[in-house]
Rosetta silent file (secondary structure, phi, psi, omega in degrees, C-alpha in Angstrom):
SEQUENCE: XXXXXXXXXXXXXXXXXXXXXXXXXXXXXXXXXXXXXXXXXXXXXXXXXXXXXXXXXXXXXXXXXXXXXXXXXXXXXXXXXXXXXXXXXXXXXXXXXXXXXXXXXXXXXXXXXXXXXXXXXXXXXXXXXXXXXXXXXXXXXXXXXXXXXXXXXXXXXXXXXXXXXXXXXXXXXXXXXXXXXXXXXXXXXXXXXXXXXXXXXXXXXXXXXXXXXXXXXXXXXXXXXXXXXXXXXXXXXXXXXXXXXXXXXXXXXXXXXXXXXXXXXXXXXXXXXXXXXXXXXXXXXXXXXXXXXXXXXXXXXXXXXXXXXXXXXXXXXXXXXXXXXXXXXXXXXXXXXXXXXX
SCORE:     score description
SCORE:     0.000 S_00000001
   1 L     0.000  107.031 -161.057   -0.007   -0.067   -0.017 S_00000001
   2 L   -66.388  112.765  159.065    1.636    3.369   -1.154 S_00000001
   3 L   -21.475   92.172  179.684    1.099    5.986    1.684 S_00000001
   4 L   -34.319  154.327  154.446   -1.023    9.402   -0.087 S_00000001
   5 L   -48.256  159.156 -129.202    0.684   12.506   -0.183 S_00000001
   6 H  -100.618  -56.498  174.724    1.082   13.753    3.379 S_00000001
   7 H   -67.314  -31.996 -171.222   -1.951   16.965    2.412 S_00000001
   8 H   -89.311  -26.204  169.619   -4.253   15.146    0.512 S_00000001
   9 H   -25.909  -46.310  172.586   -3.878   12.338    3.396 S_00000001
  10 H   -71.986  -50.462 -170.910   -5.259   14.915    6.023 S_00000001
  11 H   -63.736  -21.206  173.197   -7.712   16.180    3.955 S_00000001
  12 H   -77.507  -27.309  170.221   -9.161   12.909    3.545 S_00000001
  13 H   -75.232  -94.561 -129.326   -9.054   12.020    7.580 S_00000001
  14 H   -84.849  -31.145 -157.521  -10.378   14.983    8.667 S_00000001
  15 L   -52.992  137.532 -176.343  -12.490   16.552    5.745 S_00000001
  16 L   106.863  -20.202  156.467  -15.899   17.502    6.657 S_00000001
  17 L   -83.482  141.998  174.226  -15.287   19.147   10.044 S_00000001
  18 L   -65.058  169.110 -161.909  -16.071   22.563   10.379 S_00000001
  19 H   -96.346  -24.816 -172.832  -12.890   24.271   11.669 S_00000001
  20 H   -71.224  -25.659  170.248  -14.638   25.875   14.059 S_00000001
  21 H   -45.156  -46.823 -162.799  -15.474   22.686   15.854 S_00000001
  22 H   -61.581  -64.429  172.000  -12.095   21.501   16.031 S_00000001
  23 L  -137.073  124.130 -178.527  -10.951   24.218   18.645 S_00000001
  24 L   -43.326  111.567 -166.907  -12.830   26.286   20.534 S_00000001
  25 L   124.466  -34.598 -138.391  -11.358   29.896   19.980 S_00000001
  26 L   -75.369  -13.569  169.067  -10.305   29.223   16.457 S_00000001
  27 L   -95.635   13.289  161.329  -10.960   32.579   14.914 S_00000001
  28 L   -64.357  144.198  170.941   -8.592   34.322   17.474 S_00000001
  29 L   -87.329  -50.152 -155.610   -5.137   34.637   16.024 S_00000001
  30 L   -70.814   89.773 -176.910   -3.197   35.316   19.212 S_00000001
  31 L   -90.341  -21.994  171.023   -1.926   31.618   19.271 S_00000001
  32 L  -101.533   21.909  169.970    1.002   33.103   21.202 S_00000001
  33 L   -36.308  103.163  172.896   -0.899   34.367   23.881 S_00000001
  34 L   -52.978  145.542  169.780    1.358   33.925   27.228 S_00000001
  35 L   -49.220 -176.533  142.808    0.331   31.272   29.735 S_00000001
  36 L  -119.865  -47.024 -174.955   -0.029   32.939   33.446 S_00000001
  37 L  -160.290  158.182  178.685    1.446   30.156   34.967 S_00000001
  38 H   -47.282  -51.759  157.878    2.357   26.303   34.475 S_00000001
  39 H   -13.457  -72.609  173.981   -0.183   25.756   36.931 S_00000001
  40 H   -59.244  -48.144 -175.719   -2.954   27.510   35.340 S_00000001
  41 H   -69.259  -35.959  150.016   -2.122   26.045   32.111 S_00000001
  42 H   -94.116   14.690  149.117   -2.579   22.615   33.045 S_00000001
  43 H   -70.226  -26.687 -169.254   -5.431   22.785   34.881 S_00000001
  44 H   -80.866  -28.996  158.704   -6.953   24.305   31.579 S_00000001
  45 H   -82.788  -12.149  172.318   -5.447   21.825   29.732 S_00000001
  46 H   -73.565  -47.557  175.340   -6.656   18.874   31.530 S_00000001
  47 H   -62.600  -42.835 -171.640  -10.393   20.457   31.225 S_00000001
  48 H   -70.725  -42.989  154.296  -10.160   20.719   27.918 S_00000001
  49 H   -21.167  -51.685 -152.585   -9.057   17.191   27.610 S_00000001
  50 L   108.920    9.798 -177.189  -12.022   15.817   29.370 S_00000001
  51 L    88.061  178.924 -161.593  -10.784   15.439   33.066 S_00000001
  52 L   -69.321  143.517  168.488   -9.133   13.192   35.120 S_00000001
  53 L   -85.877  154.483 -179.573   -8.698    9.951   33.666 S_00000001
  54 L   -76.663  169.335  175.163  -10.003    6.515   35.560 S_00000001
  55 L   -70.535  152.917 -156.415   -8.165    4.659   37.818 S_00000001
  56 L   -65.543  154.523  171.966   -6.220    1.523   36.743 S_00000001
  57 L  -119.923  179.692  145.176   -8.350   -1.688   36.947 S_00000001
  58 L   -40.253   98.379 -178.750   -7.463   -5.190   35.759 S_00000001
  59 L   -65.649  -40.738  163.936   -5.983   -5.054   32.305 S_00000001
  60 L    76.837   50.055 -166.081   -7.079   -8.644   32.104 S_00000001
  61 L   -81.146  137.100 -179.530   -4.298   -8.957   29.598 S_00000001
  62 E  -103.314  121.588  154.325   -4.684  -12.389   27.102 S_00000001
  63 E   -81.546  144.830 -165.859   -1.922  -13.637   25.268 S_00000001
  64 L  -110.675  -65.017  173.065   -2.895  -14.302   21.430 S_00000001
  65 L  -138.613 -170.914  160.682    0.280  -15.947   19.832 S_00000001
  66 L  -140.038  150.323 -162.277    3.866  -15.697   19.920 S_00000001
  67 E  -137.216  140.675  177.509    5.989  -14.936   17.127 S_00000001
  68 E  -115.051  135.802 -171.926   10.083  -15.430   17.120 S_00000001
  69 L  -116.791  166.698  157.365   11.927  -13.015   15.354 S_00000001
  70 L   -49.734   82.403  175.299   15.890  -12.262   14.785 S_00000001
  71 L   105.558  -36.296  166.171   17.112  -11.119   18.230 S_00000001
  72 E  -178.571 -171.661 -157.527   13.876  -11.430   19.766 S_00000001
  73 E  -105.335  145.054 -175.490   10.293  -12.510   20.518 S_00000001
  74 E   -98.582  140.813  144.834    6.814  -10.898   19.398 S_00000001
  75 E  -124.060  111.313 -144.940    4.268  -11.472   21.838 S_00000001
  76 E   -80.987  131.460 -179.858    1.062  -10.731   20.050 S_00000001
  77 E  -139.995 -178.208 -177.087   -1.806   -9.545   23.179 S_00000001
  78 E  -128.977  127.089  151.543   -4.784   -7.993   24.185 S_00000001
  79 E  -126.555  150.813  172.464   -5.133   -5.712   27.598 S_00000001
  80 E   -57.384  123.834  163.981   -8.319   -4.118   29.003 S_00000001
  81 E  -134.806    5.423  154.744   -8.923   -0.640   29.365 S_00000001
  82 E  -170.160  167.703 -168.503  -12.581   -0.550   29.993 S_00000001
  83 L   -44.330  -66.985  168.031  -15.141   -2.817   30.280 S_00000001
  84 L   -72.492   18.184  158.664  -16.277   -2.576   26.474 S_00000001
  85 E  -169.110  137.960  178.715  -12.618   -2.087   24.690 S_00000001
  86 E  -126.349  128.484 -169.816   -9.453   -4.038   24.788 S_00000001
  87 E   -78.036  136.308  132.661   -6.168   -2.598   23.022 S_00000001
  88 E   -50.981  137.476 -175.884   -4.255   -4.866   20.666 S_00000001
  89 E  -179.783  144.548 -146.098   -0.782   -4.976   21.024 S_00000001
  90 E  -122.829  131.507 -169.667    2.341   -6.274   20.312 S_00000001
  91 E  -109.496  126.619  169.943    5.137   -6.990   22.974 S_00000001
  92 E  -104.222  113.178 -152.338    8.552   -7.012   21.857 S_00000001
  93 E  -110.043  130.497  156.478   10.948   -9.314   24.407 S_00000001
  94 E   -66.676  159.580  163.997   15.088   -9.396   23.431 S_00000001
  95 L   -76.831  146.921  178.772   16.707  -12.468   23.378 S_00000001
  96 L    69.573   27.700  149.693   18.257  -13.009   26.741 S_00000001
  97 L   -86.634  139.887 -174.529   15.900  -10.506   28.473 S_00000001
  98 L  -166.247  170.801  162.121   14.105  -12.374   31.672 S_00000001
  99 L   -36.155  -57.088 -173.514   12.729  -11.810   34.928 S_00000001
 100 L   -82.041    3.973 -151.838   16.745  -12.207   36.290 S_00000001
 101 L  -171.218   62.923  177.289   18.018  -10.111   33.452 S_00000001
 102 L   -86.115  154.699  166.391   15.166   -6.838   32.975 S_00000001
 103 E  -122.010  173.085 -157.456   15.862   -4.201   30.507 S_00000001
 104 E   -73.653  139.237  179.796   14.997   -0.883   29.962 S_00000001
 105 E  -135.424  132.481  169.683   10.922   -0.337   27.957 S_00000001
 106 E  -133.626  145.036 -177.966    9.819    2.105   25.289 S_00000001
 107 E  -104.761  141.036  177.020    6.485    2.410   24.170 S_00000001
 108 E  -106.951  123.182 -154.674    6.449    2.805   20.515 S_00000001
 109 L   -89.237  174.756  171.953    3.452    5.017   19.415 S_00000001
 110 L  -102.527 -174.903  174.795    2.282    4.420   15.335 S_00000001
 111 L  -110.526  154.249 -171.553    1.938    6.776   12.616 S_00000001
 112 L   -76.370   64.277  166.909   -1.618    7.776   11.212 S_00000001
 113 L  -112.583  109.776 -161.026   -1.916    4.936    8.937 S_00000001
 114 L   -53.053  -49.883 -151.441   -5.009    3.003    9.556 S_00000001
 115 L   -64.968  -29.758 -168.297   -4.459   -0.297    7.948 S_00000001
 116 L   -91.886  -61.286  177.629   -0.834   -0.773    9.644 S_00000001
 117 L    77.560 -111.756 -161.785   -1.250    0.512   13.412 S_00000001
 118 H   -96.216  -54.181  -99.460    1.034   -0.828   15.722 S_00000001
 119 H   -81.277  -44.282 -174.362    2.350   -3.589   13.001 S_00000001
 120 H   -51.117  -84.049  173.126    4.090   -0.929   11.429 S_00000001
 121 H   -43.171  -50.516  171.580    6.648    0.008   14.433 S_00000001
 122 H   -14.363  -60.435 -166.138    6.444   -3.976   15.261 S_00000001
 123 L    93.162   29.823  157.311    8.509   -4.531   11.862 S_00000001
 124 L   -87.386  -20.931 -135.209    5.378   -6.496   10.257 S_00000001
 125 L   177.698  157.207  175.530    4.140   -3.903    7.726 S_00000001
 126 L    79.502 -179.859 -151.318    4.747   -0.584    6.367 S_00000001
 127 L   -98.367  137.768  159.282    7.675    1.328    5.292 S_00000001
 128 H   -20.832  -62.993 -169.937   11.234    0.128    6.525 S_00000001
 129 H   -99.104   48.174  151.815   12.354    2.809    8.062 S_00000001
 130 H  -118.096   24.353  175.000    9.437    3.106   10.805 S_00000001
 131 L   -85.429   63.294  179.954   10.493   -0.334   12.045 S_00000001
 132 H   -77.843  -17.771 -169.516   11.233    1.648   15.090 S_00000001
 133 H  -102.757  -58.205  177.168   10.010   -0.945   17.939 S_00000001
 134 H   -59.344  -36.276  164.149   11.955   -3.807   16.106 S_00000001
 135 H   -39.207  -83.612 -154.309   15.421   -1.523   15.990 S_00000001
 136 H   -46.291  -32.987 -171.880   14.835   -0.478   19.491 S_00000001
 137 H   -70.725  -21.855 -151.518   14.124   -4.538   20.359 S_00000001
 138 H   -91.776  -37.277  169.315   17.186   -5.362   18.328 S_00000001
 139 H   -46.400  -31.381  171.610   19.190   -2.801   20.837 S_00000001
 140 L   115.340   20.812 -179.066   18.064   -4.712   23.770 S_00000001
 141 L   -93.465  147.272  175.269   14.589   -2.417   25.081 S_00000001
 142 E   -87.218  174.558 -161.421   11.624   -4.531   25.621 S_00000001
 143 E  -175.059  112.218 -179.443    8.917   -2.668   23.219 S_00000001
 144 E  -102.000  113.780  156.930    5.490   -2.256   23.600 S_00000001
 145 E  -118.582   96.587  179.942    3.399   -1.438   20.411 S_00000001
 146 E   -56.515  139.324  144.237   -0.405   -0.606   21.156 S_00000001
 147 L   -79.478  113.160  145.830   -3.005    0.189   18.395 S_00000001
 148 L    -6.553  137.706  160.311   -4.585    3.494   18.423 S_00000001
 149 L   -62.754  155.217 -179.568   -8.322    3.690   18.430 S_00000001
 150 L    84.300  -30.178 -141.585   -9.190    3.931   14.734 S_00000001
 151 L  -122.578  136.833 -177.546   -6.074    2.283   13.783 S_00000001
 152 L    59.786  -92.112  172.068   -5.149   -1.376   12.890 S_00000001
 153 L  -110.898    7.607  178.247   -7.600   -4.093   14.723 S_00000001
 154 L   -73.193    1.987 -139.930   -8.955   -1.009   16.198 S_00000001
 155 L  -107.276  167.228 -179.177  -10.925   -0.037   12.883 S_00000001
 156 L   -91.560  152.357 -155.859  -14.456   -0.235   12.248 S_00000001
 157 L   -77.923  -80.951  171.737  -16.491   -2.933   10.121 S_00000001
 158 L    -2.589  -87.856  165.695  -18.549    0.066    9.073 S_00000001
 159 L   -88.701  134.280  174.453  -17.123    3.062    9.149 S_00000001
 160 L  -113.409  140.373  161.122  -13.419    3.235    6.942 S_00000001
 161 L    65.813 -137.568 -152.656  -10.346    5.075    7.258 S_00000001
 162 H   -74.315   -8.763 -174.412  -10.897    8.687    8.093 S_00000001
 163 H   -81.441  -47.140 -167.626  -14.999    8.602    8.603 S_00000001
 164 H   -49.520  -50.150 -166.463  -14.459    5.879   11.507 S_00000001
 165 H   -71.579  -35.428 -176.938  -11.867    8.493   13.560 S_00000001
 166 H   -50.460  -62.997  167.965  -14.437   11.364   12.486 S_00000001
 167 H   -44.887  -43.899  178.461  -17.000    9.567   14.239 S_00000001
 168 H   -65.148  -44.624 -176.289  -14.936    8.663   17.492 S_00000001
 169 H   -92.169   29.050  144.947  -14.049   12.469   17.909 S_00000001
 170 H  -107.875   -3.057  167.010  -17.554   13.749   17.829 S_00000001
 171 H   -91.645  -32.543 -178.426  -18.624   10.908   20.003 S_00000001
 172 H   -84.496  -19.003 -169.420  -16.214   11.833   22.573 S_00000001
 173 H   -76.266  -33.720  169.247  -16.566   15.454   21.919 S_00000001
 174 H   -78.124   -7.393  167.612  -20.084   15.456   22.793 S_00000001
 175 L  -104.788   39.696  159.882  -19.451   13.725   25.607 S_00000001
 176 L    90.976   -8.466 -172.773  -17.222   16.282   27.542 S_00000001
 177 L  -146.186 -145.273 -152.722  -13.719   15.195   26.166 S_00000001
 178 L  -172.866  157.668 -179.820  -11.830   14.835   23.061 S_00000001
 179 H   -66.925  -12.699 -177.113   -9.609   11.792   21.270 S_00000001
 180 H   -87.563  -43.513  178.399   -6.611   12.627   22.601 S_00000001
 181 H   -42.659  -23.145  170.479   -8.023   11.841   26.026 S_00000001
 182 H   -59.199  -52.932  162.514   -8.933    9.033   24.736 S_00000001
 183 H   -44.588  -71.929 -138.027   -4.873    8.314   23.738 S_00000001
 184 H   -64.864  -49.619  163.501   -3.370    9.296   27.225 S_00000001
 185 H   -23.599  -87.976  160.295   -6.051    6.925   28.328 S_00000001
 186 H   -35.814  -55.698  174.523   -4.749    3.990   26.342 S_00000001
 187 H   -56.472  -37.573 -175.046   -1.359    5.020   26.735 S_00000001
 188 H   -80.884  -23.899  161.098   -1.206    5.184   30.439 S_00000001
 189 H   -73.824  -42.668  138.107   -2.724    1.938   30.449 S_00000001
 190 H    -0.704  -69.911 -171.113    0.188    0.922   28.153 S_00000001
 191 H   -61.330  -44.576 -172.571    2.106    1.735   30.908 S_00000001
 192 H   -59.929  -60.189 -136.543    0.457    0.041   33.855 S_00000001
 193 H   -71.296  -41.117  179.674    0.763   -3.432   31.468 S_00000001
 194 H   -59.062  -33.178 -170.334    4.924   -2.872   31.178 S_00000001
 195 H   -84.720  -19.682  168.502    5.607   -2.289   34.933 S_00000001
 196 L   -46.892  -37.862 -149.943    3.547   -5.683   35.353 S_00000001
 197 L   -85.064  174.838 -176.189    6.008   -7.410   33.572 S_00000001
 198 L   -90.019  -12.971 -145.251    9.089   -8.828   35.434 S_00000001
 199 L  -109.906   18.307  154.305   11.490   -8.589   32.240 S_00000001
 200 E  -101.218  156.286  171.929   11.003   -4.967   32.535 S_00000001
 201 E   -90.098   95.506  172.388   13.159   -1.721   34.816 S_00000001
 202 E   -79.127   -2.664  147.163    9.769   -0.018   35.338 S_00000001
 203 E   -87.996   32.840  150.656   11.814    3.126   36.131 S_00000001
 204 E  -117.115   75.296  167.091   13.415    3.058   33.179 S_00000001
 205 E  -100.618  107.412  158.774   10.500    3.553   30.923 S_00000001
 206 E   -73.474  162.687  167.649   10.612    5.452   27.374 S_00000001
 207 E  -141.463  126.823  178.706    7.932    6.845   24.721 S_00000001
 208 E  -125.448  128.146 -171.528    8.553    7.130   21.241 S_00000001
 209 E  -155.320  147.738  159.931    6.320    8.114   18.168 S_00000001
 210 E   -88.258  115.933 -171.708    6.109    9.436   14.496 S_00000001
 211 L    59.604 -126.099  165.171    3.959   11.854   13.242 S_00000001
 212 H   -30.484  -61.587  177.674    0.365   10.966   15.123 S_00000001
 213 H   -61.080  -11.953  170.148    2.563    9.217   17.170 S_00000001
 214 H   -89.515  -16.397  178.133    4.797   11.976   18.238 S_00000001
 215 H   -98.708  -20.846  136.390    1.966   14.266   18.996 S_00000001
 216 H   -18.551  -67.570  173.104    0.754   11.013   21.107 S_00000001
 217 H   -42.522  -69.039 -145.213    3.990   11.389   23.019 S_00000001
 218 H   -91.152   -9.460  164.994    4.295   14.775   24.118 S_00000001
 219 H   -79.830  -21.810 -167.112    0.159   14.619   25.089 S_00000001
 220 H  -105.848   -0.853 -177.468    0.615   11.985   27.116 S_00000001
 221 L   -79.057  -16.702 -178.562    4.036   12.944   28.976 S_00000001
 222 L   -72.831  -31.663  162.711    2.657   15.753   31.154 S_00000001
 223 L   -38.864  -18.471 -161.213    0.510   12.794   32.448 S_00000001
 224 L  -156.981   82.443  173.424    2.137   10.028   32.896 S_00000001
 225 L   -76.822  -10.960  169.544    5.382   10.399   35.195 S_00000001
 226 L   -39.224  -41.224 -160.641    6.376    6.864   35.086 S_00000001
 227 L   -70.689  110.754 -148.157    7.508    7.577   31.645 S_00000001
 228 L   -93.578  -17.667 -177.294   11.347    8.766   32.299 S_00000001
 229 E  -172.203  126.927  171.672   12.270    9.804   28.639 S_00000001
 230 E  -145.362  163.121 -152.592   10.926   10.687   25.695 S_00000001
 231 E  -111.111  106.537  167.322   11.514   11.029   21.448 S_00000001
 232 E   -80.591  154.559  154.116    8.882   13.023   19.268 S_00000001
 233 E  -149.259  112.962  172.149    9.605   12.640   15.855 S_00000001
 234 L    92.348   34.519 -176.777    8.305   14.721   13.023 S_00000001
 235 L  -169.679   78.123  157.285    4.987   16.500   14.267 S_00000001
 236 L  -137.102   78.418 -169.350    4.366   19.617   16.221 S_00000001
 237 L   -76.284  155.327 -164.574    1.724   21.910   14.461 S_00000001
 238 L  -131.479  122.257 -145.415    0.893   24.578   15.898 S_00000001
 239 H   -54.128  -27.117  177.902   -3.058   25.648   15.956 S_00000001
 240 H   -59.777  -84.129  158.326   -1.701   29.347   14.355 S_00000001
 241 H    13.494  -68.813  173.855   -0.061   27.328   11.732 S_00000001
 242 H   -53.560  -74.720 -165.393   -3.039   25.227   11.202 S_00000001
 243 H   -30.936  -74.676  165.358   -5.085   28.255   11.070 S_00000001
 244 H   -33.122  -28.064 -135.163   -2.636   29.997    8.600 S_00000001
 245 H  -139.316  -10.573  176.109   -1.850   27.095    6.214 S_00000001
 246 L    68.005   36.778 -163.777   -5.671   26.140    6.018 S_00000001
 247 L  -117.138  131.896 -173.639   -4.409   22.605    7.106 S_00000001
 248 L  -116.310   84.862 -154.849   -6.830   19.649    8.023 S_00000001
 249 L   -98.182  163.222 -166.484   -4.706   17.885   10.590 S_00000001
 250 L   -76.745  135.646 -167.543   -5.147   14.626   12.648 S_00000001
 251 H   -25.655  -40.225 -159.848   -7.594   14.679   15.362 S_00000001
 252 H  -103.629   31.069  149.274   -5.751   14.368   18.390 S_00000001
 253 H   -69.404   -3.027 -176.443   -3.772   17.515   18.018 S_00000001
 254 L  -115.894   96.789  175.191   -7.407   19.370   19.025 S_00000001
 255 L   -91.554  123.196 -171.227   -8.032   20.418   22.423 S_00000001
 256 L   -56.912  152.484  170.005  -11.267   22.009   22.595 S_00000001
 257 L    49.160   19.728 -173.699  -10.816   25.639   24.323 S_00000001
 258 L   -84.867  -18.344 -163.106   -7.051   25.337   24.595 S_00000001
 259 L   -94.453    2.987 -173.073   -5.805   28.442   22.331 S_00000001
 260 L   -78.926  -34.670 -151.034   -7.653   30.766   24.800 S_00000001
 261 L  -103.893  -45.189 -158.906   -4.585   29.553   27.106 S_00000001
 262 L  -169.790 -166.213  167.888   -1.755   28.344   25.247 S_00000001
 263 L  -145.389 -169.708 -174.356   -0.621   26.298   22.209 S_00000001
 264 H   -53.812  -32.044 -166.550    0.852   23.030   21.445 S_00000001
 265 H   -94.867   19.550  173.720    4.437   23.274   22.394 S_00000001
 266 H  -101.568   -7.872  160.065    3.526   24.726   26.351 S_00000001
 267 H   -76.866  -31.209 -176.799    1.998   21.049   26.055 S_00000001
 268 H   -54.839  -53.026 -167.769    5.325   19.386   25.235 S_00000001
 269 L   -67.186   16.908  169.750    7.138   21.794   27.874 S_00000001
 270 L   -73.611  -21.189 -172.688    4.796   20.200   30.640 S_00000001
 271 L   -62.221  -49.765 -174.139    7.155   17.214   30.266 S_00000001
 272 L   -33.912  128.269   17.346    9.876   19.276   31.775 S_00000001
 273 L   -93.821   11.313 -170.432   12.449   18.376   33.582 S_00000001
 274 L   -79.102 -166.658  177.700   12.563   14.453   32.373 S_00000001
 275 E   -89.298  158.204 -176.316   14.231   14.235   29.001 S_00000001
 276 E  -153.821  117.869 -175.784   12.858   15.236   25.473 S_00000001
 277 E  -141.724  139.515 -163.216   14.260   15.522   22.230 S_00000001
 278 E  -133.337  124.102  161.151   11.914   16.313   18.950 S_00000001
 279 E   -96.329  178.451 -173.886   13.299   15.831   15.530 S_00000001
 280 E  -167.587  144.614  171.017   12.020   17.712   12.445 S_00000001
 281 E  -105.965  136.166 -176.108   12.397   18.247    8.635 S_00000001
 282 L   -49.216  -38.312 -172.350   12.962   21.517    7.483 S_00000001
 283 L  -127.676   40.482  162.926   10.100   21.271    4.608 S_00000001
 284 L  -105.951  137.035 -156.144    7.404   18.999    6.296 S_00000001
 285 L   -66.903  -47.888 -168.822    4.305   20.657    5.374 S_00000001
 286 L   -67.388   24.741 -158.977    2.501   19.211    8.264 S_00000001
 287 L  -162.574   65.671  179.937    4.817   21.094   10.806 S_00000001
 288 L   -81.933  112.626 -154.564    5.859   24.588    9.441 S_00000001
 289 H   -55.553   16.426 -175.757    9.153   25.204   10.473 S_00000001
 290 H  -107.254  -86.085 -149.832    8.871   28.995   11.408 S_00000001
 291 H   -42.947  -36.405 -167.635    6.440   27.773   14.041 S_00000001
 292 H   -51.875  -79.695 -144.394    8.681   24.404   14.982 S_00000001
 293 H   -43.474  -26.845 -156.345   11.383   27.339   15.818 S_00000001
 294 H  -105.938   -0.566 -177.697    9.647   29.331   18.090 S_00000001
 295 H   -89.813  -10.442  179.313    7.758   26.272   19.547 S_00000001
 296 H   -89.232  -27.305  153.613   11.038   24.861   20.407 S_00000001
 297 H   -23.554  -85.422  178.300   11.821   27.888   22.073 S_00000001
 298 H   -37.875  -78.885 -166.313    8.990   27.916   24.417 S_00000001
 299 H   -44.174  -57.802 -165.336    9.725   24.463   25.359 S_00000001
 300 H   -49.969  -32.319 -175.483   13.400   24.969   25.844 S_00000001
 301 H   -71.191  -49.520 -153.906   12.760   28.386   28.457 S_00000001
 302 H   -67.092  -29.122  168.199   10.397   25.600   30.364 S_00000001
 303 H   -62.743  -38.349  175.736   13.403   23.541   30.552 S_00000001
 304 H   -71.394  -48.776 -156.655   15.667   26.309   31.468 S_00000001
 305 H   -76.863  -35.044  173.833   13.102   27.616   34.121 S_00000001
 306 L   -83.168   36.956 -177.993   12.805   23.612   35.693 S_00000001
 307 L    27.404   43.257  162.587   17.114   24.036   35.959 S_00000001
 308 L  -107.078   25.820 -178.731   16.828   20.957   33.049 S_00000001
 309 H   -24.969  -95.065 -155.159   18.533   22.911   29.912 S_00000001
 310 H   -35.975  -30.102  173.948   20.641   20.102   29.229 S_00000001
 311 H   -61.073  -19.343 -179.185   17.105   17.778   29.030 S_00000001
 312 E   -99.921   81.075  170.349   15.806   19.159   26.393 S_00000001
 313 E  -105.831  171.202  175.442   17.211   18.924   22.768 S_00000001
 314 E  -156.272  153.882  -92.973   15.963   19.373   19.238 S_00000001
 315 E   173.191   86.803  154.072   17.075   18.479   15.679 S_00000001
 316 E  -104.061  145.217 -163.720   15.836   20.266   12.421 S_00000001
 317 E  -131.058  109.705 -153.093   17.170   18.419    9.708 S_00000001
 318 L   -94.545  128.824 -148.503   17.587   20.518    6.312 S_00000001
 319 L    61.716   37.469  174.499   16.050   19.708    3.116 S_00000001
 320 L  -145.899  128.713  169.678   13.957   16.954    4.372 S_00000001
 321 L   -48.027 -137.521  173.261   10.220   16.112    4.776 S_00000001
 322 L  -106.092   64.908  179.195    8.028   13.876    6.897 S_00000001
 323 L  -106.601  156.307  148.951   10.448   11.258    7.446 S_00000001
 324 L  -121.569  126.567  165.764   12.854    9.725   10.096 S_00000001
 325 L   -87.851  175.387 -175.706   16.035    9.910    8.439 S_00000001
 326 H   -53.595  -57.128 -165.801   19.049    8.192    9.135 S_00000001
 327 H   -64.955  -22.108 -162.221   20.477   10.971   11.301 S_00000001
 328 H   -90.021  -10.382 -171.954   17.126   11.683   13.210 S_00000001
 329 H   -88.143  -40.375  172.109   16.885    7.633   14.081 S_00000001
 330 H   -22.924  -60.470  179.324   20.707    8.400   15.538 S_00000001
 331 H   -64.650  -38.765 -178.102   19.650   10.839   17.456 S_00000001
 332 H   -53.167  -67.045  178.787   16.745    8.905   18.773 S_00000001
 333 H   -57.732  -10.057 -166.734   18.897    6.247   19.684 S_00000001
 334 H   -84.997  -80.671  167.008   21.292    8.040   21.143 S_00000001
 335 H   -25.068  -51.246  167.402   18.971    9.795   23.296 S_00000001
 336 L   -83.578  -34.843  158.502   17.582    6.680   24.838 S_00000001
 337 H   -55.629  -44.780  164.153   20.764    5.181   25.359 S_00000001
 338 H   -58.683   -9.068 -167.929   21.511    7.856   27.246 S_00000001
 339 H  -126.230  -31.852 -176.199   18.916    8.290   29.334 S_00000001
 340 H  -121.052  -21.595  155.644   17.433    5.358   30.092 S_00000001
 341 L   -47.086  -26.338 -153.592   20.830    3.041   30.066 S_00000001
 342 L   -75.259    0.000    0.000   22.491    5.436   32.516 S_00000001
């Protein structure tokens, strides 16, 4: 399956949703409006997302099958996130890792490709450049690749592709929440699963994502303190850029009412002082580079204020689009090695 060009792909994904629905206050141009304090912004963000998440219950993990690969084993499993919803996931365990020899772990979040879902980072489908979970397993990390709602095995039989994602976004919206809230809930349960595994060093957990996976990574970061290290690849779209360019972007980017108080870089800044690295392609149309340059300054300032300037890093690759390049991957692997293996 050949991926669609990014602009047409995003148009197909969210076409038909009025822009005023996506971000309350979207007509306001003041995207760079300063927030009063970190605590105030955090409270406003939580309210926009949909409020607190339910406490962890029994995950009811069910193993489906085991797949042997070169250097690691894949466990195909389910875990329960609510009574009517279970998440299919792939757990990659490196050879030699066991309860007596546990390893650091990384949650690897997939991009916005409905068919592939978790299978792409796990190395079972999709573009080889995005077989990042498999690559991390070969480096000795335990890796968990879950399907996000509307992707992979969590697609709908009736509504296809973007139609189902549109349906779920609106279903959560009228119930006072948004799709980002749901994704954060599911990723927090993924952390629950990892800390219960005896093969995992539960105090050495990281999170990686490309594109939509990047958004989900910096969205969950402020709300999951058990994650100690983050890498976001090629996604930091600001509402200012989205509105100026008339972009129809992925639904997890949109938090109702947030623009009155801050921007997407302010969300990522809440991860401070925990280590965060971000990669960008200079020519990536999904994250216009001028806003990216401004956004990383906002994040860097938050890390400086937290007395942890060295814990934030970013890389903008010239003449590069929406990809995971060799240099981006080198920096990703080095960041995890530095902060999860130290």
